[in-house]
DNA sequence: TATTTCACATACCTACCGTATATGAAATTC
DNA sequence: GAATTTCATATACGGTAGGTATGTGAAATA
């Protein structure tokens, strides 16, 4: 068929809008991004945007969901590479720190996301990074590796520590020097959840 | 003198604007707060606001600084009540969690603050909460209570964990049930920084 | 008392978000 | 396959808000 089907066109336009928004939000921040500029860069107008996403918040939610999903799968893979489950949890945490050094992640997911969409635990598309670490923590608790703390609480604390560390590193004068310090401190902190030997 | 001196008037007006902004930002969020409404509630106009704070961001910075200062002094007092320095650090962390349950603190300091002003470590008025915990951590490292990790990194991780925990608690269905879980997990996590016995 | 300063008010401009309406090409129906 | 309906996107409009330029009147100064 020469002309694409309607659903295909719509899916493509949605993707283009999300891509343009992702770029614009990352560069100018959510508040500073103009819907007109955004849509024009995607070769569309605001009409398409409002039809697909309802409003500016809806567009941000879609962008955040995309990035969050990418981060979660990548962290999952990183953690799965380790044979020892405990090393897996640490690797996952460090992976979050390193991924969160990306300005795009910082601006969109860590700063504007919570401010506009509220706490990550109740984002429209449940924060997949949080779910991922929660599952891993719960598994380690079952295996008797971690202290029997609440899995949701532990996951949230680990995640909060890691992502805040990334913001701190990025804001520092020399991120390269600071990253290892953060990694070391994070591993020390996380070891507090371990059962038995320090 | 019947008429107040100029500097007194200006200080009073600044305080009124900050108070009105604090209320408005807390209720409607930074983006949703209107400068006209704000200043009207303070019995002034936008002229006073721009003269005193430069722009909307400047006003937010002043409000954040005020709240941050209140939090830091309160945390400092809470920590000082404990005789054991280690207990003091834990108490301070828990105090941050509890203070951050205040909707005003959440909305202004934890959500809008970082999104608008950037990372807390480089706020116009250096984040006093961070400085407070950093000093306490450094002291404990000197005393040989904590592992010799980087004090800034450790403080940032602890702070991030505590404040994210508060956001999580507040967003949960029953904060009262969740708070103790978060406290327990936080103390477990923090123990990872201790030197020697678990 | 005359003059200057300056804290604040007023007026204006521009940008942008959201909505209501229009349009034209698929999709459906007969 | 022609007519009709659907609907994804475009266009037009209104209201609001933030920043700036300018005005003003009272306190400070000389």
Tab-separated table of C-alpha atoms (C1' of nucleotides) in Angstrom:
chain	number	residue	atom	x	y	z
A	1	UNK	CA	0.000	0.000	0.000
A	2	UNK	CA	1.311	3.418	-0.889
A	3	UNK	CA	-0.333	5.231	1.994
A	4	UNK	CA	0.322	4.006	5.468
A	5	UNK	CA	-2.555	2.813	7.536
A	6	UNK	CA	-4.015	5.193	10.028
A	7	UNK	CA	-2.771	3.417	13.129
A	8	UNK	CA	0.728	3.237	11.713
A	9	UNK	CA	0.753	6.934	11.007
A	10	UNK	CA	-0.480	7.702	14.484
A	11	UNK	CA	2.122	5.504	16.115
A	12	UNK	CA	4.831	7.112	14.053
A	13	UNK	CA	3.650	10.603	14.925
A	14	UNK	CA	3.486	9.719	18.600
A	15	UNK	CA	7.050	8.484	18.444
A	16	UNK	CA	8.211	11.602	16.654
A	17	UNK	CA	6.540	13.834	19.206
A	18	UNK	CA	8.067	11.924	22.088
A	19	UNK	CA	11.490	12.090	20.479
A	20	UNK	CA	11.205	15.830	19.889
A	21	UNK	CA	9.905	16.384	23.404
A	22	UNK	CA	12.704	14.334	24.869
A	23	UNK	CA	15.232	16.506	23.143
A	24	UNK	CA	13.490	19.767	23.964
A	25	UNK	CA	12.806	18.917	27.607
A	26	UNK	CA	16.411	17.854	28.065
A	27	UNK	CA	17.763	21.036	26.562
A	28	UNK	CA	15.394	23.639	27.952
A	29	UNK	CA	13.654	21.934	30.839
A	30	UNK	CA	9.962	21.200	31.049
A	31	UNK	CA	8.894	24.758	31.842
A	32	UNK	CA	11.167	26.280	29.239
A	33	UNK	CA	10.159	24.007	26.398
A	34	UNK	CA	7.652	25.485	23.970
A	35	UNK	CA	4.937	23.246	22.591
A	36	UNK	CA	4.995	25.118	19.290
A	37	UNK	CA	8.729	24.627	18.841
A	38	UNK	CA	8.450	21.042	19.953
A	39	UNK	CA	5.805	20.041	17.500
A	40	UNK	CA	7.355	22.022	14.671
A	41	UNK	CA	10.601	20.088	15.119
A	42	UNK	CA	8.555	16.934	14.739
A	43	UNK	CA	6.946	18.298	11.578
A	44	UNK	CA	3.560	18.629	13.246
A	45	UNK	CA	1.500	21.178	15.161
A	46	UNK	CA	0.108	21.391	18.658
A	47	UNK	CA	-3.085	19.785	17.432
A	48	UNK	CA	-1.398	16.408	17.155
A	49	UNK	CA	0.151	16.847	20.546
A	50	UNK	CA	-3.041	17.558	22.404
A	51	UNK	CA	-4.880	14.815	20.599
A	52	UNK	CA	-2.250	12.235	21.554
A	53	UNK	CA	-1.198	13.290	25.028
A	54	UNK	CA	-3.959	15.488	26.415
A	55	UNK	CA	-1.663	18.194	27.702
A	56	UNK	CA	1.949	19.073	28.388
A	57	UNK	CA	2.060	16.888	31.486
A	58	UNK	CA	0.844	13.921	29.485
A	59	UNK	CA	3.671	14.390	27.045
A	60	UNK	CA	6.180	14.542	29.868
A	61	UNK	CA	4.713	11.371	31.334
A	62	UNK	CA	5.246	9.590	28.033
A	63	UNK	CA	8.837	10.784	27.782
A	64	UNK	CA	9.602	9.867	31.375
A	65	UNK	CA	8.118	6.435	30.843
A	66	UNK	CA	10.324	5.833	27.846
A	67	UNK	CA	13.542	6.849	29.572
A	68	UNK	CA	12.606	5.043	32.763
A	69	UNK	CA	12.013	1.850	30.809
A	70	UNK	CA	15.374	2.110	29.109
A	71	UNK	CA	17.078	2.603	32.452
A	72	UNK	CA	15.305	-0.307	34.097
A	73	UNK	CA	16.169	-2.808	31.375
A	74	UNK	CA	19.759	-1.670	31.311
A	75	UNK	CA	20.080	-1.915	35.082
A	76	UNK	CA	18.470	-5.324	35.005
A	77	UNK	CA	20.978	-6.552	32.473
A	78	UNK	CA	23.880	-5.098	34.412
A	79	UNK	CA	22.764	-6.786	37.591
A	80	UNK	CA	22.144	-10.095	35.858
A	81	UNK	CA	25.742	-10.237	34.649
A	82	UNK	CA	26.946	-10.874	38.188
A	83	UNK	CA	26.748	-14.432	39.417
A	84	UNK	CA	26.576	-13.460	43.076
A	85	UNK	CA	23.157	-11.913	43.821
A	86	UNK	CA	24.623	-9.436	46.283
A	87	UNK	CA	27.128	-8.236	43.709
A	88	UNK	CA	24.180	-7.956	41.367
A	89	UNK	CA	22.399	-5.519	43.666
A	90	UNK	CA	25.509	-3.409	44.079
A	91	UNK	CA	26.153	-3.395	40.341
A	92	UNK	CA	22.606	-2.317	39.715
A	93	UNK	CA	22.920	0.569	42.158
A	94	UNK	CA	26.166	1.717	40.626
A	95	UNK	CA	24.577	1.425	37.189
A	96	UNK	CA	21.827	3.782	38.296
A	97	UNK	CA	24.384	6.263	39.494
A	98	UNK	CA	26.215	6.137	36.199
A	99	UNK	CA	23.103	6.288	34.053
A	100	UNK	CA	21.847	9.226	36.076
A	101	UNK	CA	24.934	11.175	35.097
A	102	UNK	CA	23.327	11.649	31.697
A	103	UNK	CA	22.021	15.228	31.587
A	104	UNK	CA	18.892	14.027	29.824
A	105	UNK	CA	18.113	11.619	32.642
A	106	UNK	CA	18.825	14.222	35.274
A	107	UNK	CA	16.768	17.004	33.807
A	108	UNK	CA	13.780	14.935	32.741
A	109	UNK	CA	13.532	11.997	35.119
A	110	UNK	CA	15.155	13.283	38.290
A	111	UNK	CA	14.272	16.961	38.339
A	112	UNK	CA	11.248	17.804	36.209
A	113	UNK	CA	9.617	14.387	36.532
A	114	UNK	CA	9.008	14.453	40.264
A	115	UNK	CA	8.200	18.175	40.291
A	116	UNK	CA	5.538	17.918	37.579
A	117	UNK	CA	4.249	14.352	37.909
A	118	UNK	CA	4.719	13.894	41.635
A	119	UNK	CA	6.503	11.115	43.461
A	120	UNK	CA	7.880	8.391	41.154
A	121	UNK	CA	6.104	5.684	43.135
A	122	UNK	CA	2.813	6.883	41.723
A	123	UNK	CA	3.723	7.827	38.203
A	124	UNK	CA	1.135	6.877	35.585
A	125	UNK	CA	3.454	4.150	34.379
A	126	UNK	CA	4.798	2.838	37.654
A	127	UNK	CA	8.468	3.657	37.916
A	128	UNK	CA	10.111	0.603	36.450
A	129	UNK	CA	13.476	1.295	38.034
A	130	UNK	CA	11.916	1.164	41.463
A	131	UNK	CA	10.083	-2.057	40.674
A	132	UNK	CA	13.275	-3.611	39.405
A	133	UNK	CA	15.308	-2.885	42.537
A	134	UNK	CA	12.397	-3.764	44.785
A	135	UNK	CA	12.196	-7.213	43.232
A	136	UNK	CA	15.889	-7.745	43.557
A	137	UNK	CA	15.856	-6.662	47.182
A	138	UNK	CA	12.898	-8.908	47.966
A	139	UNK	CA	14.685	-11.840	46.379
A	140	UNK	CA	17.798	-11.222	48.456
A	141	UNK	CA	15.742	-10.992	51.611
A	142	UNK	CA	14.142	-14.350	50.822
A	143	UNK	CA	17.579	-15.833	50.279
A	144	UNK	CA	18.668	-14.606	53.673
A	145	UNK	CA	21.291	-12.293	52.245
A	146	UNK	CA	19.673	-9.101	53.436
A	147	UNK	CA	18.192	-8.153	56.761
A	148	UNK	CA	14.424	-8.662	56.821
A	149	UNK	CA	13.572	-5.032	56.253
A	150	UNK	CA	10.643	-3.850	54.182
A	151	UNK	CA	11.536	-4.404	50.537
A	152	UNK	CA	9.746	-1.325	49.258
A	153	UNK	CA	11.396	0.871	51.842
A	154	UNK	CA	14.850	-0.521	51.170
A	155	UNK	CA	14.428	-0.189	47.424
A	156	UNK	CA	13.293	3.368	47.771
A	157	UNK	CA	16.177	4.312	50.026
A	158	UNK	CA	18.746	2.699	47.751
A	159	UNK	CA	17.246	4.356	44.729
A	160	UNK	CA	17.088	7.717	46.439
A	161	UNK	CA	20.680	7.477	47.547
A	162	UNK	CA	21.917	6.462	44.113
A	163	UNK	CA	20.026	9.071	42.138
A	164	UNK	CA	20.872	11.867	44.535
A	165	UNK	CA	24.472	10.835	44.345
A	166	UNK	CA	24.321	11.258	40.598
A	167	UNK	CA	22.890	14.751	40.899
A	168	UNK	CA	25.657	15.621	43.312
A	169	UNK	CA	28.358	14.226	41.074
A	170	UNK	CA	27.062	16.042	38.032
A	171	UNK	CA	26.947	19.326	39.917
A	172	UNK	CA	30.459	18.948	41.230
A	173	UNK	CA	33.497	20.638	39.771
A	174	UNK	CA	35.187	17.455	38.595
A	175	UNK	CA	32.712	14.596	38.218
A	176	UNK	CA	35.457	12.179	37.247
A	177	UNK	CA	37.137	12.572	40.630
A	178	UNK	CA	33.923	12.413	42.580
A	179	UNK	CA	32.287	9.395	40.984
A	180	UNK	CA	34.555	6.810	42.654
A	181	UNK	CA	33.978	8.434	46.032
A	182	UNK	CA	30.240	8.197	45.547
A	183	UNK	CA	30.512	4.603	44.407
A	184	UNK	CA	32.540	3.675	47.458
A	185	UNK	CA	30.175	5.419	49.835
A	186	UNK	CA	27.188	3.817	48.153
A	187	UNK	CA	28.593	0.319	48.515
A	188	UNK	CA	29.451	0.987	52.141
A	189	UNK	CA	25.948	2.248	52.798
A	190	UNK	CA	24.312	-0.661	51.005
A	191	UNK	CA	26.328	-3.130	53.052
A	192	UNK	CA	24.268	-1.989	56.004
A	193	UNK	CA	21.412	-4.029	54.602
A	194	UNK	CA	23.450	-7.232	54.625
A	195	UNK	CA	22.821	-9.902	57.149
A	196	UNK	CA	25.803	-11.253	59.072
A	197	UNK	CA	29.335	-10.119	58.332
A	198	UNK	CA	30.037	-6.480	57.584
B	1	UNK	CA	9.314	58.307	64.897
B	2	UNK	CA	5.895	57.914	63.372
B	3	UNK	CA	7.069	56.673	60.014
B	4	UNK	CA	9.301	53.645	59.880
B	5	UNK	CA	12.725	54.005	58.459
B	6	UNK	CA	13.234	52.937	54.894
B	7	UNK	CA	15.347	49.904	55.639
B	8	UNK	CA	12.823	48.686	58.174
B	9	UNK	CA	10.005	48.989	55.685
B	10	UNK	CA	11.987	47.143	53.086
B	11	UNK	CA	12.837	44.311	55.469
B	12	UNK	CA	9.231	44.017	56.495
B	13	UNK	CA	8.036	43.931	52.904
B	14	UNK	CA	10.601	41.304	52.014
B	15	UNK	CA	9.395	39.177	54.887
B	16	UNK	CA	5.769	39.600	53.849
B	17	UNK	CA	6.555	38.620	50.278
B	18	UNK	CA	8.478	35.566	51.391
B	19	UNK	CA	5.660	34.539	53.698
B	20	UNK	CA	3.048	34.952	50.982
B	21	UNK	CA	5.223	33.106	48.483
B	22	UNK	CA	5.820	30.287	50.905
B	23	UNK	CA	2.108	29.808	51.310
B	24	UNK	CA	1.330	30.153	47.629
B	25	UNK	CA	4.156	27.900	46.444
B	26	UNK	CA	3.147	25.270	48.962
B	27	UNK	CA	-0.483	25.321	47.894
B	28	UNK	CA	-0.182	25.675	44.125
B	29	UNK	CA	3.381	24.731	43.360
B	30	UNK	CA	5.975	27.046	41.864
B	31	UNK	CA	4.619	26.940	38.332
B	32	UNK	CA	1.017	27.318	39.420
B	33	UNK	CA	1.595	30.262	41.709
B	34	UNK	CA	0.716	33.646	40.251
B	35	UNK	CA	2.952	36.597	41.022
B	36	UNK	CA	-0.013	38.957	40.962
B	37	UNK	CA	-1.956	36.891	43.479
B	38	UNK	CA	1.138	36.423	45.574
B	39	UNK	CA	1.982	40.050	45.909
B	40	UNK	CA	-1.651	41.062	46.381
B	41	UNK	CA	-1.912	38.729	49.363
B	42	UNK	CA	1.099	40.525	50.793
B	43	UNK	CA	-0.538	43.887	50.165
B	44	UNK	CA	1.948	44.793	47.486
B	45	UNK	CA	2.407	44.571	43.721
B	46	UNK	CA	4.818	42.813	41.411
B	47	UNK	CA	6.958	45.931	41.445
B	48	UNK	CA	8.109	45.218	44.982
B	49	UNK	CA	8.757	41.619	44.097
B	50	UNK	CA	10.989	42.280	41.129
B	51	UNK	CA	12.830	45.010	42.958
B	52	UNK	CA	13.600	42.711	45.902
B	53	UNK	CA	14.156	39.338	44.276
B	54	UNK	CA	14.909	39.951	40.626
B	55	UNK	CA	12.541	37.344	39.290
B	56	UNK	CA	10.357	34.430	40.278
B	57	UNK	CA	13.333	32.141	40.729
B	58	UNK	CA	14.925	34.613	43.111
B	59	UNK	CA	11.811	34.577	45.231
B	60	UNK	CA	11.819	30.791	45.316
B	61	UNK	CA	15.467	30.827	46.327
B	62	UNK	CA	14.643	33.074	49.270
B	63	UNK	CA	11.772	30.847	50.370
B	64	UNK	CA	13.843	27.688	50.017
B	65	UNK	CA	16.631	29.261	52.010
B	66	UNK	CA	14.260	30.106	54.829
B	67	UNK	CA	12.767	26.632	55.081
B	68	UNK	CA	16.124	24.948	54.659
B	69	UNK	CA	17.522	26.996	57.506
B	70	UNK	CA	14.658	26.047	59.775
B	71	UNK	CA	15.166	22.386	58.958
B	72	UNK	CA	18.896	22.491	59.539
B	73	UNK	CA	18.652	24.113	62.960
B	74	UNK	CA	15.944	21.722	64.039
B	75	UNK	CA	17.906	18.703	62.864
B	76	UNK	CA	20.987	20.014	64.584
B	77	UNK	CA	19.117	20.326	67.872
B	78	UNK	CA	17.611	16.871	67.522
B	79	UNK	CA	20.990	15.307	66.896
B	80	UNK	CA	22.606	17.206	69.755
B	81	UNK	CA	20.149	15.757	72.252
B	82	UNK	CA	21.746	12.343	71.936
B	83	UNK	CA	24.851	11.749	73.987
B	84	UNK	CA	26.224	9.056	71.686
B	85	UNK	CA	27.452	10.656	68.464
B	86	UNK	CA	26.302	7.710	66.375
B	87	UNK	CA	22.808	7.924	67.811
B	88	UNK	CA	22.965	11.603	67.020
B	89	UNK	CA	23.546	10.922	63.336
B	90	UNK	CA	20.686	8.459	63.200
B	91	UNK	CA	18.366	10.827	65.045
B	92	UNK	CA	19.244	13.574	62.632
B	93	UNK	CA	18.439	11.376	59.645
B	94	UNK	CA	15.139	10.314	61.108
B	95	UNK	CA	14.388	13.943	61.887
B	96	UNK	CA	14.900	14.809	58.236
B	97	UNK	CA	12.509	12.069	57.233
B	98	UNK	CA	9.871	13.342	59.607
B	99	UNK	CA	10.320	16.988	58.732
B	100	UNK	CA	10.118	16.149	55.055
B	101	UNK	CA	6.651	14.742	55.615
B	102	UNK	CA	5.429	18.323	55.794
B	103	UNK	CA	3.704	19.067	52.463
B	104	UNK	CA	5.276	22.510	52.424
B	105	UNK	CA	8.755	21.053	52.684
B	106	UNK	CA	8.033	18.433	50.057
B	107	UNK	CA	6.536	20.733	47.477
B	108	UNK	CA	8.946	23.629	47.886
B	109	UNK	CA	12.263	22.172	48.993
B	110	UNK	CA	12.201	18.647	47.605
B	111	UNK	CA	10.270	18.965	44.355
B	112	UNK	CA	10.229	22.507	43.005
B	113	UNK	CA	13.518	23.536	44.580
B	114	UNK	CA	15.763	21.132	42.693
B	115	UNK	CA	13.740	21.428	39.478
B	116	UNK	CA	13.957	25.216	39.368
B	117	UNK	CA	17.171	26.020	41.215
B	118	UNK	CA	19.167	22.935	40.304
B	119	UNK	CA	20.988	20.554	42.590
B	120	UNK	CA	20.844	21.547	46.274
B	121	UNK	CA	24.610	21.400	46.569
B	122	UNK	CA	24.851	24.535	44.474
B	123	UNK	CA	21.908	26.542	45.703
B	124	UNK	CA	22.551	30.263	46.096
B	125	UNK	CA	22.497	29.793	49.847
B	126	UNK	CA	24.367	26.527	50.232
B	127	UNK	CA	21.958	23.888	51.441
B	128	UNK	CA	22.341	24.084	55.196
B	129	UNK	CA	20.900	20.647	55.805
B	130	UNK	CA	23.620	19.110	53.703
B	131	UNK	CA	26.312	21.101	55.449
B	132	UNK	CA	24.966	20.034	58.816
B	133	UNK	CA	25.033	16.315	58.071
B	134	UNK	CA	28.348	16.601	56.296
B	135	UNK	CA	29.926	18.105	59.391
B	136	UNK	CA	28.459	15.441	61.605
B	137	UNK	CA	29.663	12.683	59.308
B	138	UNK	CA	33.147	14.173	59.118
B	139	UNK	CA	33.288	14.367	62.892
B	140	UNK	CA	32.291	10.715	63.228
B	141	UNK	CA	34.899	9.680	60.703
B	142	UNK	CA	37.556	11.528	62.696
B	143	UNK	CA	36.415	9.759	65.844
B	144	UNK	CA	36.795	6.415	64.115
B	145	UNK	CA	33.110	5.618	64.345
B	146	UNK	CA	32.492	5.616	60.607
B	147	UNK	CA	34.414	4.035	57.784
B	148	UNK	CA	36.807	6.485	56.167
B	149	UNK	CA	34.584	7.282	53.219
B	150	UNK	CA	34.290	10.700	51.628
B	151	UNK	CA	32.265	12.871	53.998
B	152	UNK	CA	30.525	14.824	51.271
B	153	UNK	CA	29.536	11.681	49.453
B	154	UNK	CA	28.244	9.971	52.580
B	155	UNK	CA	26.273	13.046	53.632
B	156	UNK	CA	24.732	13.327	50.217
B	157	UNK	CA	23.737	9.669	50.123
B	158	UNK	CA	22.217	9.785	53.591
B	159	UNK	CA	20.356	12.957	52.781
B	160	UNK	CA	19.117	11.562	49.499
B	161	UNK	CA	17.919	8.382	51.134
B	162	UNK	CA	16.126	10.217	53.922
B	163	UNK	CA	14.404	12.779	51.762
B	164	UNK	CA	13.346	10.246	49.153
B	165	UNK	CA	11.981	8.088	51.921
B	166	UNK	CA	9.819	10.981	53.020
B	167	UNK	CA	8.467	11.488	49.520
B	168	UNK	CA	7.676	7.792	49.357
B	169	UNK	CA	5.930	7.793	52.715
B	170	UNK	CA	3.847	10.824	51.885
B	171	UNK	CA	2.732	9.279	48.598
B	172	UNK	CA	1.786	5.987	50.202
B	173	UNK	CA	-1.728	4.991	51.126
B	174	UNK	CA	-1.144	4.922	54.871
B	175	UNK	CA	1.858	7.016	55.859
B	176	UNK	CA	1.466	6.073	59.505
B	177	UNK	CA	2.093	2.414	58.731
B	178	UNK	CA	4.953	3.085	56.376
B	179	UNK	CA	6.978	5.545	58.429
B	180	UNK	CA	8.335	2.941	60.875
B	181	UNK	CA	9.359	0.703	57.981
B	182	UNK	CA	11.253	3.546	56.385
B	183	UNK	CA	12.890	4.430	59.685
B	184	UNK	CA	14.009	0.854	60.215
B	185	UNK	CA	15.378	0.544	56.694
B	186	UNK	CA	17.153	3.873	57.028
B	187	UNK	CA	18.881	2.866	60.237
B	188	UNK	CA	19.898	-0.448	58.715
B	189	UNK	CA	21.295	1.297	55.675
B	190	UNK	CA	23.141	3.884	57.703
B	191	UNK	CA	24.774	1.158	59.790
B	192	UNK	CA	26.673	0.241	56.655
B	193	UNK	CA	28.820	3.291	57.254
B	194	UNK	CA	29.861	2.126	60.706
B	195	UNK	CA	33.282	0.811	61.367
B	196	UNK	CA	33.589	-2.522	63.126
B	197	UNK	CA	30.589	-4.430	64.397
B	198	UNK	CA	27.427	-4.547	62.329
C	1	DT	C1'	13.950	74.096	52.037
C	2	DA	C1'	15.631	72.157	47.779
C	3	DT	C1'	17.390	68.141	45.656
C	4	DT	C1'	18.363	63.471	45.128
C	5	DT	C1'	17.583	58.765	45.896
C	6	DC	C1'	15.045	54.695	45.573
C	7	DA	C1'	11.414	51.418	46.898
C	8	DC	C1'	7.445	50.394	44.894
C	9	DA	C1'	3.437	50.969	41.496
C	10	DT	C1'	1.647	51.125	36.815
C	11	DA	C1'	1.396	50.046	31.993
C	12	DC	C1'	2.748	47.439	28.242
C	13	DC	C1'	4.459	43.624	25.544
C	14	DT	C1'	5.280	39.109	24.388
C	15	DA	C1'	4.977	34.216	24.804
C	16	DC	C1'	2.508	30.293	25.658
C	17	DC	C1'	-0.979	26.929	27.142
C	18	DG	C1'	-5.460	25.021	26.434
C	19	DT	C1'	-9.825	24.825	23.767
C	20	DA	C1'	-13.080	25.178	20.182
C	21	DT	C1'	-13.649	24.624	15.513
C	22	DA	C1'	-12.352	23.296	10.811
C	23	DT	C1'	-10.514	20.017	7.401
C	24	DG	C1'	-9.307	16.348	4.653
C	25	DA	C1'	-7.961	11.760	4.183
C	26	DA	C1'	-8.863	6.945	5.763
C	27	DA	C1'	-12.195	3.697	7.102
C	28	DT	C1'	-16.666	1.990	6.867
C	29	DT	C1'	-21.136	1.109	4.954
C	30	DC	C1'	-24.378	0.006	1.553
D	1	DG	C1'	-17.165	1.746	-5.825
D	2	DA	C1'	-19.688	5.740	-4.373
D	3	DA	C1'	-21.501	7.863	-0.269
D	4	DT	C1'	-21.026	8.564	4.445
D	5	DT	C1'	-18.823	8.513	8.743
D	6	DT	C1'	-14.867	8.697	11.590
D	7	DC	C1'	-11.020	10.787	13.416
D	8	DA	C1'	-6.185	12.417	13.399
D	9	DT	C1'	-4.334	16.625	12.711
D	10	DA	C1'	-4.427	21.691	11.546
D	11	DT	C1'	-6.077	26.347	12.381
D	12	DA	C1'	-7.870	30.179	15.010
D	13	DC	C1'	-8.876	32.321	19.347
D	14	DG	C1'	-8.853	33.751	24.182
D	15	DG	C1'	-7.031	34.273	28.581
D	16	DT	C1'	-3.211	34.447	31.631
D	17	DA	C1'	1.216	35.222	33.302
D	18	DG	C1'	6.013	36.835	33.577
D	19	DG	C1'	9.463	40.300	32.545
D	20	DT	C1'	10.595	45.172	31.438
D	21	DA	C1'	10.296	50.057	30.968
D	22	DT	C1'	8.673	53.935	32.992
D	23	DG	C1'	6.304	56.770	36.481
D	24	DT	C1'	5.787	58.478	41.366
D	25	DG	C1'	5.956	59.915	45.873
D	26	DA	C1'	8.034	59.675	50.229
D	27	DA	C1'	12.335	59.331	52.798
D	28	DA	C1'	17.146	60.583	52.912
D	29	DT	C1'	20.514	64.031	52.175
D	30	DA	C1'	22.627	68.444	51.519
